[in-house]
Coordinates of C-alpha atoms in Angstrom, one line a residue:
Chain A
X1 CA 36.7 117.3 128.6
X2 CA 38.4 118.4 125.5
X3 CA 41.9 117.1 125.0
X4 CA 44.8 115.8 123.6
X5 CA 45.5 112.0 124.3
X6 CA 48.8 110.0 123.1
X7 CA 48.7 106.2 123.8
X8 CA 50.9 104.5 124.5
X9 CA 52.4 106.5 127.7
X10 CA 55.0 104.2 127.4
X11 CA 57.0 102.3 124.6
X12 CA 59.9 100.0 124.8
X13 CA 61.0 98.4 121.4
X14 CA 64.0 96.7 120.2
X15 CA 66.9 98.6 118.2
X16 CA 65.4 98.7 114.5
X17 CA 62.2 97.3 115.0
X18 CA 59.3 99.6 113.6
X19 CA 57.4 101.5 116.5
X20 CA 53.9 104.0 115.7
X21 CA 53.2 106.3 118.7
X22 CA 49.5 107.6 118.3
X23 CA 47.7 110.8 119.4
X24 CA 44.2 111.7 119.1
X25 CA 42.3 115.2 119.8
X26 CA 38.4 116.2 120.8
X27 CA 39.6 120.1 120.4
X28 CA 39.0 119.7 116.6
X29 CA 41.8 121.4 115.7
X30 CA 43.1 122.0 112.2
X31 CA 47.0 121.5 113.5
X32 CA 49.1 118.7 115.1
X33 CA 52.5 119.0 115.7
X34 CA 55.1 116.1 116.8
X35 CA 57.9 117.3 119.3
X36 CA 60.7 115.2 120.7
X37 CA 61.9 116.5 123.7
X38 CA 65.4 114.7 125.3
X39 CA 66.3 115.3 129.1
X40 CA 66.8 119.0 130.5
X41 CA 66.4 120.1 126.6
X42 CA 63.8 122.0 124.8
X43 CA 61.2 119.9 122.9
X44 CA 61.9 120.3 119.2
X45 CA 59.4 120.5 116.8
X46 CA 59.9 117.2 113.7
X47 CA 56.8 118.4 111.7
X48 CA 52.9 119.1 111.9
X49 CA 50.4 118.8 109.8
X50 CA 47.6 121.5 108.7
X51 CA 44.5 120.1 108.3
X52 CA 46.1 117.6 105.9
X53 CA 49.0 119.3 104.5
X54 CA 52.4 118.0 106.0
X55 CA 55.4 120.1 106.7
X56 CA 58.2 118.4 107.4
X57 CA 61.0 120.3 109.5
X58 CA 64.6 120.7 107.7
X59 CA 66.4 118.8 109.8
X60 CA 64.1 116.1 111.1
X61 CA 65.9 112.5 110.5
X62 CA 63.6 110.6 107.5
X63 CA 64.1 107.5 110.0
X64 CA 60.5 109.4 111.4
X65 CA 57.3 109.5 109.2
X66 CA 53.8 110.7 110.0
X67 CA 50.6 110.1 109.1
X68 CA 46.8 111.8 109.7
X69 CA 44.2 109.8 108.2
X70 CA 41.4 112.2 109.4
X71 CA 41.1 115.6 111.7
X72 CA 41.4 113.6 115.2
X73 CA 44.2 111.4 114.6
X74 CA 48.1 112.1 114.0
X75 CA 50.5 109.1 114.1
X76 CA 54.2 109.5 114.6
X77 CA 55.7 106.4 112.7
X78 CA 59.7 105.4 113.4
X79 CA 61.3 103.1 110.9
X80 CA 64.3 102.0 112.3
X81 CA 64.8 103.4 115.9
X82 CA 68.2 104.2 117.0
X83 CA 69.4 104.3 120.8
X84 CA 69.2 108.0 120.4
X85 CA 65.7 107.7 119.5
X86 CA 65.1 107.6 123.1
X87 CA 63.0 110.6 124.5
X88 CA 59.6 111.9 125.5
X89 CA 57.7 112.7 122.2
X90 CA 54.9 115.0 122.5
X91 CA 51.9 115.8 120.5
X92 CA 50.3 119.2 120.3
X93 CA 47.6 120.8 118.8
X94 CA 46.3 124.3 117.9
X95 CA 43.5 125.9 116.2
X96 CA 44.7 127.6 113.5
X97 CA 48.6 127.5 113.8
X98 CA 50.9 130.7 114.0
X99 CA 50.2 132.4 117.1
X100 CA 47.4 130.5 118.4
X101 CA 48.1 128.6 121.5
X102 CA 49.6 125.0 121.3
X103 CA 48.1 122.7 123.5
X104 CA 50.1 119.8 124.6
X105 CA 49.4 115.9 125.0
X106 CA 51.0 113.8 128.4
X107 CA 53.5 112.5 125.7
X108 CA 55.0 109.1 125.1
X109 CA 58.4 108.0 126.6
X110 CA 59.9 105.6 123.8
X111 CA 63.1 103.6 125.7
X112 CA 65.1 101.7 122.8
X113 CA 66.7 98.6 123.9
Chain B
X1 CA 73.2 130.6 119.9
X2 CA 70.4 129.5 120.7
X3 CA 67.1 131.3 119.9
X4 CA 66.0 131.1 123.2
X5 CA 68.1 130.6 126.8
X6 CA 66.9 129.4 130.1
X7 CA 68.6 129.4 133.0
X8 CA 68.3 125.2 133.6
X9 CA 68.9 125.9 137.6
X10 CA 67.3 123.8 139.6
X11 CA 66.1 126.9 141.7
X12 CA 65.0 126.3 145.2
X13 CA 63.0 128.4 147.1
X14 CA 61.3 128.4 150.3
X15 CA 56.9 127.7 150.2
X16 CA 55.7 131.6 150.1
X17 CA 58.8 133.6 148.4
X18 CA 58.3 135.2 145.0
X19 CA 60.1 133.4 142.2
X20 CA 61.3 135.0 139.1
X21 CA 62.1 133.0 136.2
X22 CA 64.4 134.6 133.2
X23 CA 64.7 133.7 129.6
X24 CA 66.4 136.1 127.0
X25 CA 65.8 135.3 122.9
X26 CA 67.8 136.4 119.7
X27 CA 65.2 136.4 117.1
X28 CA 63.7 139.7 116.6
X29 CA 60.8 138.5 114.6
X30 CA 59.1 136.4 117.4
X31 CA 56.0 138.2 118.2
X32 CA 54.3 135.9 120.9
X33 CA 55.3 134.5 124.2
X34 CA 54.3 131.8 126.2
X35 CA 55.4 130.2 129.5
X36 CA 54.6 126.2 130.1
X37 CA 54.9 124.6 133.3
X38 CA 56.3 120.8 132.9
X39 CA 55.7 118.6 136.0
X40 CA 57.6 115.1 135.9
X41 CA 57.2 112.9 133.0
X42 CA 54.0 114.8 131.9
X43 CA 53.5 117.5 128.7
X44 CA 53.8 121.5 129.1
X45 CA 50.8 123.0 129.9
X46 CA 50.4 126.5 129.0
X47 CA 50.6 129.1 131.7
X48 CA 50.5 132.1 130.0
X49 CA 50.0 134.1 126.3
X50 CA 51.6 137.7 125.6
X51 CA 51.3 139.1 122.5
X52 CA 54.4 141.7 121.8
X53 CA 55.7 143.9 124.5
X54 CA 54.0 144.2 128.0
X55 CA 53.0 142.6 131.6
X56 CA 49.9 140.0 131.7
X57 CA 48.9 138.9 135.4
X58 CA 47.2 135.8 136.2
X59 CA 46.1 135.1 139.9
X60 CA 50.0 134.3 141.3
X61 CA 51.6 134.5 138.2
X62 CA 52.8 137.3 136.2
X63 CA 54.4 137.4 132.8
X64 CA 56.2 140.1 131.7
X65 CA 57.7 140.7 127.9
X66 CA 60.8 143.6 127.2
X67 CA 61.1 143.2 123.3
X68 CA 63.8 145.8 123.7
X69 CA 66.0 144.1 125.6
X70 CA 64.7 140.9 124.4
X71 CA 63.9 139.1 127.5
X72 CA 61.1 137.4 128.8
X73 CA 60.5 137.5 132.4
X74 CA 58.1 134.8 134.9
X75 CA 57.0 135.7 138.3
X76 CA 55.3 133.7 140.4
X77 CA 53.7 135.0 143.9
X78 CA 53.4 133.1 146.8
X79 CA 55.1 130.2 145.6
X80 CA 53.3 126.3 146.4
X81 CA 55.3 123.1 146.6
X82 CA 52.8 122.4 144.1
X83 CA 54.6 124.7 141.5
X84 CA 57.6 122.8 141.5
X85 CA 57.8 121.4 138.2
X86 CA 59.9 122.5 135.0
X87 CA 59.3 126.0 133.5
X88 CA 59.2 126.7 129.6
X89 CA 59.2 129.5 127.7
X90 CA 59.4 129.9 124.3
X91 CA 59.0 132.4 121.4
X92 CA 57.2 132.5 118.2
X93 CA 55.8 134.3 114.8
X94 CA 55.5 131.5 112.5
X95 CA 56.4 128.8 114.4
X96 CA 57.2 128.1 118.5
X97 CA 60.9 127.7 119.5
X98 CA 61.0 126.4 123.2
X99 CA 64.2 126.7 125.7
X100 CA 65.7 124.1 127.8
X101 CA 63.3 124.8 130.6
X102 CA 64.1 126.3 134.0
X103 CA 63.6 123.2 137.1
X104 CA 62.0 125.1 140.3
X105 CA 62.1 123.0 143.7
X106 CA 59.5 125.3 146.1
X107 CA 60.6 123.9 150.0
X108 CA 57.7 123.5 152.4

């Protein structure tokens, strides 16, 4: 089945040490987004890529980086995580962008010690 | 403000009652709407699409879109403990903007 996969499910790391969440796709879309989404709030979009053009939201911490070396993968790279790095971050996906539909990961819960 | 509200509840109905979930918005350009159903620890999965004004029915689930008063409007038929889980929507024209999510508990 087509789908968007994000390994690990779950990550614990240590304040300040490096950690690289990964998501892959088989719906060959041109767009993947990174959302971090905290408890009871809305998930909020840090950037996406387009095909391999990167768009960086305004107010996304530059403590996060990404990287897509090719169409199926997206990696979401933090440099220094903070305790309120803590969250579900999610990975998404869509066709073409704009309206078409974003289709989600199962996301990965990052827990900063 | 924010662009989008939710009502975060939890709302708790009995198994078989109709549910209606609300959001309202503040940004007049979003042109598409979508609810995402969120169980536990797990991504949104998209429910349903409506472009611009209007109703859209899916099998128990209806979606219905008033861009004049701004609001967006989920209803959900014959209601399964299996649909309690965390309800999305969000708006968008050139990019989605999500709210908080509304937390349904349906009681057998």
């Amino acid at each position: 089945d087509a789908m968007v996969i994000q390994n690990p499910r779950y990550q614990v790391t240590q304040f300040g040490k490096p950690v690289t969440l990964s998501c892959s796709q088989t719906l060959n879309h041109n767009v993947m987004y990174w959302y971090q989404q905290k408890s009871s709030q809305a998930p909020k979009l840090l950037f996406h890529y387009y095909d391999k053009d990167f768009n960086n939201e305004a107010d996304t911490p530059d403590n996060f980086q990404s990287r897509r070396p090719n169409t199926s993968f997206c990696f979401l790279d933090i440099r220094s995580p903070g305790l309120g790095d803590a969250a579900m971050y999610l990975c998404a996906t869509s066709r073409t962008g704009g309206e078409e539909t974003q289709y989600f990961g199962p996301g990965t819960r990052l827990l900063v010690l | 403000q924010k662009e989008v509200e939710q009502d975060p509840g939890p709302l708790s109905v009995p198994e078989g009652a109709i549910v209606s979930l609300n959001c309202t918005y503040s940004n007049s350009a979003f042109q598409y709407f979508m609810w995402y159903r969120q169980y536990s620890r797990k991504g949104p999965e998209l429910l349903m699409y409506t472009y611009s004004s209007g109703n859209k029915e899916d099998g128990r689930f209806t979606a219905q879109v008033d861009k004049s008063s701004k609001y967006i409007s989920l209803f959900i038929r014959d209601s399964q403990p299996s649909d309690s889980a965390t309800y999305l929507c969000a708006g968008g024209y050139q990019k989605v903007t999500f709210g908080t999510g509304t937390k349904l508990q349906v009681i057998p």
